[in-house]
Coordinates of C-alpha atoms and ligand atoms in Angstrom, one line a residue:
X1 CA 187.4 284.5 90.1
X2 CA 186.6 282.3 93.0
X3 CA 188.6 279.7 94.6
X4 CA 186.4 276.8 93.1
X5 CA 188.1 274.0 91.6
X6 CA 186.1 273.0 88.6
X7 CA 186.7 269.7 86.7
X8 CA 183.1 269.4 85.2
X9 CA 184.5 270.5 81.9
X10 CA 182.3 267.4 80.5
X11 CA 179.1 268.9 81.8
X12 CA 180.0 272.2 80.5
X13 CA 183.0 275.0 80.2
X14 CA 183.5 278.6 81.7
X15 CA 183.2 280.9 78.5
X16 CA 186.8 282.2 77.7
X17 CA 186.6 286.0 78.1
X18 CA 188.0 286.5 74.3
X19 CA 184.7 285.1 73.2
X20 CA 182.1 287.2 75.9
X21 CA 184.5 290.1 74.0
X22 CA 183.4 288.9 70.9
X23 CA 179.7 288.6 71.6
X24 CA 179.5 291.7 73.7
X25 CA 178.5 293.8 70.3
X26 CA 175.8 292.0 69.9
X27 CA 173.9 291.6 73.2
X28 CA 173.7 295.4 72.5
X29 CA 174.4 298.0 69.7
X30 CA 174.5 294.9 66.7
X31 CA 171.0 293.9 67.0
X32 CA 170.0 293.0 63.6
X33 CA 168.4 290.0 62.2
X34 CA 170.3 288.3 59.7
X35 CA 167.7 288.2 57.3
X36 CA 166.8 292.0 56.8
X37 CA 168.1 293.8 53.8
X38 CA 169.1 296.8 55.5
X39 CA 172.6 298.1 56.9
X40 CA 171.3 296.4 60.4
X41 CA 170.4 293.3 59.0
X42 CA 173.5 292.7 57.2
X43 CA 176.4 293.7 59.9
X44 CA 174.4 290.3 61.6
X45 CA 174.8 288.2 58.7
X46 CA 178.0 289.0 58.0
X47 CA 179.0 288.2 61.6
X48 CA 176.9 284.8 61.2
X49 CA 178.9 284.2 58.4
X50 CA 182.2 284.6 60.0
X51 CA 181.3 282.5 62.7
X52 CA 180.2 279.7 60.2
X53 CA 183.5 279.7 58.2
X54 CA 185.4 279.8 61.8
X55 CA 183.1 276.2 62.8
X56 CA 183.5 275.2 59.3
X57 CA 187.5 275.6 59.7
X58 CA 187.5 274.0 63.5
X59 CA 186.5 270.3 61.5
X60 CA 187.7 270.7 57.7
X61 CA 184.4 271.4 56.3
X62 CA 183.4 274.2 54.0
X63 CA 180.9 277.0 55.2
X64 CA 178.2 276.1 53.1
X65 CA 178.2 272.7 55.4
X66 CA 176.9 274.2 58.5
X67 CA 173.7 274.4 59.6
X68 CA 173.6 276.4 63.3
X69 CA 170.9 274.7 65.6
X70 CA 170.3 275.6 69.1
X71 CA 172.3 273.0 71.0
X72 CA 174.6 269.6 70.3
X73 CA 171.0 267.7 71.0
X74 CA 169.1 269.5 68.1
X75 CA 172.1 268.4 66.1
X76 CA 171.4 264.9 67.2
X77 CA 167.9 264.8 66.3
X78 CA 168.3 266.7 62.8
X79 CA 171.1 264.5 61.9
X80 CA 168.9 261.5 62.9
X81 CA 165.0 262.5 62.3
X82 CA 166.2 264.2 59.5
X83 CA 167.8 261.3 57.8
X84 CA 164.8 258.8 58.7
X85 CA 162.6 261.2 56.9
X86 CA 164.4 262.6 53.7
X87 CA 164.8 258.8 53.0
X88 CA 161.3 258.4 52.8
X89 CA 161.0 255.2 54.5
X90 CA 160.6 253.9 58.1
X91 CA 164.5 253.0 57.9
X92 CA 167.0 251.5 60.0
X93 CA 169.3 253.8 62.5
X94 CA 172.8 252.0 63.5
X95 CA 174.2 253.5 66.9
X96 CA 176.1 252.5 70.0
X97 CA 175.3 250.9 73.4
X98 CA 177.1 254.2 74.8
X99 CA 175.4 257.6 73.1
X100 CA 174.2 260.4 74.5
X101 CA 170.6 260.6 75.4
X102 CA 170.4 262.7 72.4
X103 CA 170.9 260.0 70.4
X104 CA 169.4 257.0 72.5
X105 CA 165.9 258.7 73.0
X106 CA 166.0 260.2 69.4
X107 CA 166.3 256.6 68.4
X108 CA 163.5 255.9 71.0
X109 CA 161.2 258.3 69.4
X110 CA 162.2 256.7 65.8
X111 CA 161.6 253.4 67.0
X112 CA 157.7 254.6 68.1
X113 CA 157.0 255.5 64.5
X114 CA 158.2 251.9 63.2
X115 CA 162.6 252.8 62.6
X116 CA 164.6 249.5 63.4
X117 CA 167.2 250.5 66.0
X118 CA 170.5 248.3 66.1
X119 CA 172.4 249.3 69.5
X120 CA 176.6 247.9 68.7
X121 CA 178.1 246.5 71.9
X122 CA 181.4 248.4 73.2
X123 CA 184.2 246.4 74.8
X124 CA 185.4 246.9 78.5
X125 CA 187.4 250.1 77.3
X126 CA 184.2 251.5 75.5
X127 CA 185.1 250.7 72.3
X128 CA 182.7 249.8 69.2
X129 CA 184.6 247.5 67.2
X130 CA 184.4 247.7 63.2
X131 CA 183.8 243.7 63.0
X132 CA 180.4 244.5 65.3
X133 CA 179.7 246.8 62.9
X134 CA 180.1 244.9 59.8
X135 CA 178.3 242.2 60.8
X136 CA 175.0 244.8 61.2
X137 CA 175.5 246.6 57.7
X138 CA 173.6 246.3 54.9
X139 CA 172.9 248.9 52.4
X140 CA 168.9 248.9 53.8
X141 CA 170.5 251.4 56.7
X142 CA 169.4 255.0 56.8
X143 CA 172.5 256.2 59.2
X144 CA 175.2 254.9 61.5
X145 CA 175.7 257.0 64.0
X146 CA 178.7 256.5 66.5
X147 CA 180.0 259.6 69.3
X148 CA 183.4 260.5 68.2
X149 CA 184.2 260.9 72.4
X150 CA 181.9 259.2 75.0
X151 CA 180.5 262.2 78.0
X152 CA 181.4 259.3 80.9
X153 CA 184.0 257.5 80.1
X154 CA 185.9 259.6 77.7
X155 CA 186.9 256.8 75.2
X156 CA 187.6 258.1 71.7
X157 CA 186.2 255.7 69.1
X158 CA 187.8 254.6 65.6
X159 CA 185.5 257.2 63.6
X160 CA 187.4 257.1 60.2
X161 CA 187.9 253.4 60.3
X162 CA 184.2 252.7 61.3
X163 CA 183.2 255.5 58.6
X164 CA 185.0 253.9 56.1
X165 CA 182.8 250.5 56.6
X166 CA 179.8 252.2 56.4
X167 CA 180.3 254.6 53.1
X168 CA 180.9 251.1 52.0
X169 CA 177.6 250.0 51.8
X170 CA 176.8 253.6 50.6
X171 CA 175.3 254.4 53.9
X172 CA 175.2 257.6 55.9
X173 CA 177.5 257.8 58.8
X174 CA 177.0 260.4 61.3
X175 CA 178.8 261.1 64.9
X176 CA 177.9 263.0 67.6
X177 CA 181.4 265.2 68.1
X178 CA 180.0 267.0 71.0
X179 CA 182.7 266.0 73.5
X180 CA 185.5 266.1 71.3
X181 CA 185.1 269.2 69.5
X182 CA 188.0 271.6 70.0
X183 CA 189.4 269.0 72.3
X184 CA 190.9 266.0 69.7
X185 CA 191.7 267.4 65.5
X186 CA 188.8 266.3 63.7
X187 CA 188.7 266.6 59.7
X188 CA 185.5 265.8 58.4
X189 CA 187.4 264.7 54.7
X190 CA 189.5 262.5 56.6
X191 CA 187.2 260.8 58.8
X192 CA 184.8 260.4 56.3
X193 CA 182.1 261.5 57.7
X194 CA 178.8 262.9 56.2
X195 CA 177.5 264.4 59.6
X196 CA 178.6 266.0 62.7
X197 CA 177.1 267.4 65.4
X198 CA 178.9 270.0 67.8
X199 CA 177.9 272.2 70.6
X200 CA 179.9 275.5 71.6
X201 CA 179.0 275.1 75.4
X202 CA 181.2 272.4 75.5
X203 CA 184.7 274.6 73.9
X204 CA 184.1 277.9 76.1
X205 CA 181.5 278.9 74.3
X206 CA 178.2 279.9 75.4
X207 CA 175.1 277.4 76.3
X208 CA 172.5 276.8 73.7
X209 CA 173.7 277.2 70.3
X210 CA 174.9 274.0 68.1
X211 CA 175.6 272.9 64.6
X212 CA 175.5 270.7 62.3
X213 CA 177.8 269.8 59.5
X214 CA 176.0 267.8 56.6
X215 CA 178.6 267.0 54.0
X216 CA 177.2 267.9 50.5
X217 CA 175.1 265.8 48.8
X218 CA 173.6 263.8 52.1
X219 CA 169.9 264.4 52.1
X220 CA 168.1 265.7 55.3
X221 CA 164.7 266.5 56.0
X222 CA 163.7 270.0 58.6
X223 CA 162.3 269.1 62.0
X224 CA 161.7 273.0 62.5
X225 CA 159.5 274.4 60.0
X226 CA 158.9 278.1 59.7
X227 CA 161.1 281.2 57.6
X228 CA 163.7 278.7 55.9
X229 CA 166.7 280.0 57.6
X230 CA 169.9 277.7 57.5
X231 CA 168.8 276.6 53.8
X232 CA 165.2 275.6 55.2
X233 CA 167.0 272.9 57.7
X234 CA 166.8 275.2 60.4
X235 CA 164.2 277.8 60.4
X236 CA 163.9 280.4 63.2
X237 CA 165.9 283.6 63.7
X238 CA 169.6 283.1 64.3
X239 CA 170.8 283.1 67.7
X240 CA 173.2 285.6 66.2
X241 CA 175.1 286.2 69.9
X242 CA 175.1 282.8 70.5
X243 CA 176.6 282.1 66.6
X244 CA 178.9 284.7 66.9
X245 CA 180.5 283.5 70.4
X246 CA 180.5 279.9 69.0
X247 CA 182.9 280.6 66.2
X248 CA 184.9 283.0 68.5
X249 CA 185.2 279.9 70.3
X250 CA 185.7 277.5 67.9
X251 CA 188.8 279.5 66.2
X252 CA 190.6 279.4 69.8
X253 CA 190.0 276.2 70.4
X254 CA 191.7 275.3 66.6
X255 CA 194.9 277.4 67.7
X256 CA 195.4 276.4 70.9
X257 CA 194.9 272.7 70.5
X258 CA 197.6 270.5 69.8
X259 CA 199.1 272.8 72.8
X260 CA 196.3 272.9 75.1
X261 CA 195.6 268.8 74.5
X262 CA 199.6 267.9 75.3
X263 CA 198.7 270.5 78.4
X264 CA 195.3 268.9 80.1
X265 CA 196.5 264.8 78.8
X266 CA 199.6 266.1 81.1
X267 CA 197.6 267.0 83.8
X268 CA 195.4 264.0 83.4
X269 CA 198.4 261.6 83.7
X270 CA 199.5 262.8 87.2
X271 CA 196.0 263.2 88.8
X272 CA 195.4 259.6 87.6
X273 CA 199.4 258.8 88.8
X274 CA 199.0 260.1 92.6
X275 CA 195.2 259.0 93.0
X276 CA 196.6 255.2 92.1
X277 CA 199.5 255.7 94.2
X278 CA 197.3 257.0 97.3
X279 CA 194.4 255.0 97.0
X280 CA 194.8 251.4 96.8
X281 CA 191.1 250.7 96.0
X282 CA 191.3 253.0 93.2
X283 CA 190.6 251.8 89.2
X284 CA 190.6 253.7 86.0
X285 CA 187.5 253.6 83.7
X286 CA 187.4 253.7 79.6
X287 CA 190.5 253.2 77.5
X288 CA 194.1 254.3 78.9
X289 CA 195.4 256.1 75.1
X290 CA 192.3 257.0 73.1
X291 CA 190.9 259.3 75.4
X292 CA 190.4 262.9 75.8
X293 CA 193.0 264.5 76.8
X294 CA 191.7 266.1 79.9
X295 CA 189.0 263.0 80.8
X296 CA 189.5 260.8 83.7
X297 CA 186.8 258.4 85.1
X298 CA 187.2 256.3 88.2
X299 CA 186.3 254.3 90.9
X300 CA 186.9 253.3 94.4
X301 CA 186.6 249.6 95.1
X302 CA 184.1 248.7 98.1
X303 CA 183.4 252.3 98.2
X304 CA 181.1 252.4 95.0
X305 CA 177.9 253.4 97.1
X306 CA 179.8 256.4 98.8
X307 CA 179.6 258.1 95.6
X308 CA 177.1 260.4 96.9
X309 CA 178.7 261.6 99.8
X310 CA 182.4 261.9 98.3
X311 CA 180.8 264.2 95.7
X312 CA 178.9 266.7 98.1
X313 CA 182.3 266.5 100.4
X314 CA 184.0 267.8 97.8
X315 CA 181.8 270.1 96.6
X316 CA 181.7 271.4 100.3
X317 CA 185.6 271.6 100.1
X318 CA 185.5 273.4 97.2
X319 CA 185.7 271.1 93.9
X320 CA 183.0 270.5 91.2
X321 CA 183.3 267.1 89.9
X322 CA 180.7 264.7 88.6
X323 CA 179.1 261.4 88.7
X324 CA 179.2 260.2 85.3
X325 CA 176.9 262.5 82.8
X326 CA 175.4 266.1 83.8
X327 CA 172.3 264.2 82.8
X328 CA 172.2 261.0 84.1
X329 CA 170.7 260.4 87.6
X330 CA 173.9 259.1 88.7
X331 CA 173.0 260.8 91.9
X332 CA 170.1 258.9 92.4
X333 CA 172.3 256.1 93.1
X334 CA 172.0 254.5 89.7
X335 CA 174.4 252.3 88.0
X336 CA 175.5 254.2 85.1
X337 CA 174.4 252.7 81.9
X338 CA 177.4 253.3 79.9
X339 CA 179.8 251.1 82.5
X340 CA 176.9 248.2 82.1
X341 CA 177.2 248.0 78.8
X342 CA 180.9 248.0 79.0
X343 CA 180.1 245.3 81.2
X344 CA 180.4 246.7 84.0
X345 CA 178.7 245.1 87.1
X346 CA 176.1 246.8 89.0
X347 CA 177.6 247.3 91.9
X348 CA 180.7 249.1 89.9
X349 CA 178.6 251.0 87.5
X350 CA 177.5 252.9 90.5
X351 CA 180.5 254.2 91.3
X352 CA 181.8 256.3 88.7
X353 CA 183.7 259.6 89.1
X354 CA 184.5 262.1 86.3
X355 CA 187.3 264.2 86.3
X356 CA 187.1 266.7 83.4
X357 CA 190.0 269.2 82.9
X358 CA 189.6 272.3 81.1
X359 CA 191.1 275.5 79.8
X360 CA 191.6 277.5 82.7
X361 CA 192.6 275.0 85.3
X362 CA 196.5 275.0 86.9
X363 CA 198.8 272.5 88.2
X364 CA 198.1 274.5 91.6
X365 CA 194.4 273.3 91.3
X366 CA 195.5 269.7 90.8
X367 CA 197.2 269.8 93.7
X368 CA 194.7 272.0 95.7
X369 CA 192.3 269.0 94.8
X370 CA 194.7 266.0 95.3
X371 CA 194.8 267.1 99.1
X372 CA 190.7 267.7 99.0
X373 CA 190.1 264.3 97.1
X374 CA 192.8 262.9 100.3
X375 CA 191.0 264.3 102.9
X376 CA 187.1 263.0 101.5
X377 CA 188.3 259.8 100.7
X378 CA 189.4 258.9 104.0
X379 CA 186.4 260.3 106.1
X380 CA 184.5 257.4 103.9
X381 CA 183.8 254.2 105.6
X382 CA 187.0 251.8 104.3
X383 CA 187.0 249.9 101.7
X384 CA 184.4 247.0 102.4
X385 CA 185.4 244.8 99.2
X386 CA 188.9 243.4 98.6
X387 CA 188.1 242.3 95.4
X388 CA 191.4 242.0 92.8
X389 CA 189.2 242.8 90.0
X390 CA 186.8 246.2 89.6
X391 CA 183.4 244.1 89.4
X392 CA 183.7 243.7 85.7
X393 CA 180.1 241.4 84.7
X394 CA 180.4 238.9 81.8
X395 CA 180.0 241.3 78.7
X396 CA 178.7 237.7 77.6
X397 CA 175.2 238.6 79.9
X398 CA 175.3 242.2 79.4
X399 CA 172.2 242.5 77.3
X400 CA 172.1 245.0 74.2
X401 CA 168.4 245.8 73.1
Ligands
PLP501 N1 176.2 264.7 73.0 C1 177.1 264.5 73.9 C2 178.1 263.4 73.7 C3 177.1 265.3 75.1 O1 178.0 265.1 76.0 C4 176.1 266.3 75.2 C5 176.1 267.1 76.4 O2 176.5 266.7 77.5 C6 175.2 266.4 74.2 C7 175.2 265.6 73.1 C8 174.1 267.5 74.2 O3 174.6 268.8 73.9 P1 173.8 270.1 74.4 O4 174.0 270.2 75.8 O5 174.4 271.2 73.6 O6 172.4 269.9 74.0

């Protein structure tokens, strides 16, 4: 292993080598295709099956629930498209000021083809608030769909209360659980949920395999057509390594979780602790509780626009952490769209930094990075601003197409 630091656990995680141990049989000798009849073909399904009951388990759901996609954002876009479509009308998609572009250009593409899309404001923490929600329901919506962790900010949202409101009105909720799967217990019977997407990149499991969970009963439409794999949601030929390393994943993440969250929220705290006490300009982003445990997001007063420079210094030094999303162009010097709609100002919502703690990371490393983060910090030009408050905009103006 190298002496990297790496706190982009948001962006994406190292594999854990118990689940590259797990795959390893079939990126060679296992080679089968699930759906062949022969000895070959079956030793794959059997392994796609195990993998679905150990996703299933991970979130409460039964096997015959999951539908494997190839990442969170196909999960997205099924969940979504597929609603929209199965209910045979142009329909109306509830969603958040805050989603992942998953979600926000899925909507976009809906919107094109004549779907009304209702965007609920979040309060300064990042919060959607049930009344919001209320107030937009009727039973004429297709879906709500709400993330149950938000990528930037890392605020957990009130699924099973928000779920509860929508099934309600008899509507479909869904939530976009890629940031909090294996990171936060989530039951689908308790949260009341009818879908959930998840991708195993994000639990130290490898890149481009997803899922879906549809609850039994909800209606979806395909957006892949072809051999009718995955009960005709999903066709194509399973990504049978990928499957197999995503429910290796999935059934460490379910054992080691309550431990592994109390761990990284632990670690979180005293990062958080020592960059308040050393830093004076520093603030802290999202909500201080109902977070993930091992998500911090802040910002450096009057130092917003030196985002750029503090990153690639610490990259230089050693550390990987981000400006907001993987996928944002946060380093383009753009205000991040999640703090404006927090209500956020401008000037602020340029100058986010995400910590994100994962599996393998020490005490040792927070320390190593402490002094790094010290050292980067202070070659910046001071603090220009002595504002007392971190540039928050009246929500009031904050517009929410
Ligand atoms: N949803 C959220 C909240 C995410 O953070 C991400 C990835 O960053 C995605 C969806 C997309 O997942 P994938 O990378 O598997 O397509």
């Amino acid at each position: 292993m190298s002496s990297r630091i790496y706190f982009d656990h948001s962006a994406t995680t190292p594999l854990d080598p118990r689940v590259l141990e797990a795959m390893a049989p079939f990126l060679g000798g296992a080679y089968g295709n699930p759906s062949s009849l022969h000895q070959e073909g079956r030793v794959a399904r059997a392994a796609v099956d195990r993998a679905r009951a150990q996703v299933a388990t991970l979130i409460g759901a039964t096997q015959a629930e999951i539908i494997f996609t190839a990442s969170g954002t196909e999960a997205d876009n099924l969940a979504l498209i597929g609603a929209v479509r199965a209910s045979g009308k142009s329909g109306h998609v509830v969603t958040s000021a805050i989603e992942h572009a998953a979600i926000l250009e899925t909507c976009k593409f809906l919107a094109s083809g004549g779907t009304k899309i209702t965007h609920l404001p979040v309060d300064t923490e990042g919060l959607v608030r049930p009344d919001g929600l209320l107030r937009t329901l009727q039973s004429t919506v297709t879906v709500v769909s709400v993330m149950a962790a938000n990528n930037v900010v890392g605020t957990i949202q009130p699924i099973e209360e928000l779920a509860q409101l929508t099934k309600l009105h008899g509507v479909l909720f869904h939530t976009d659980a890629v940031q909090a799967g294996g990171k936060i217990p989530l039951d689908v019977n308790r949260l009341q949920v009818d879908l959930l997407s998840l991708s195993a990149h994000k639990l130290h499991g490898p890149k481009g395999v997803g899922a879906l969970y549809i609850r039994k009963g909800a209606q979806l439409s395909p957006i892949v057509f072809g051999g009718g794999q995955e009960r005709g949601l999903r066709s194509a030929t399973e990504n049978v390594t990928g499957i197999v390393g995503f429910g290796a994943a999935a059934e460490l993440a379910r054992k080691e979780l309550t431990e592994e969250a109390a761990r990284l929220a632990g670690l979180r705290e005293y990062i958080a602790a020592e960059i308040l006490r050393n830093f004076p300009q520093a603030y802290l982003f999202g909500h201080p509780t109902e977070r993930l445990p091992g998500h911090l997001s802040l910002g450096f007063r009057g130092q917003e626009r030196e985002v750029g420079k503090l990153l690639e210094a610490l990259d230089q030094a050693g550390a990987a952490v981000s400006a907001g999303s993987a996928c944002s162009a946060n380093h383009s010097g753009e205000p991040s769209s999640v703090l404006l709609a927090m209500g956020y100002d401008a000037e602020s919502a340029r100058g986010l930094i995400r910590i994100s703690l994962g599996r393998f990371n020490t005490q040792h490393e927070v320390d190593r990075f402490l002094d790094v983060l010290s050292s980067a910090v202070s070659a910046l030009p001071a603090a220009a601003v002595s504002a007392s408050l971190p540039g928050l905009a009246n929500p009031a103006e904050v517009a929410f197409a």
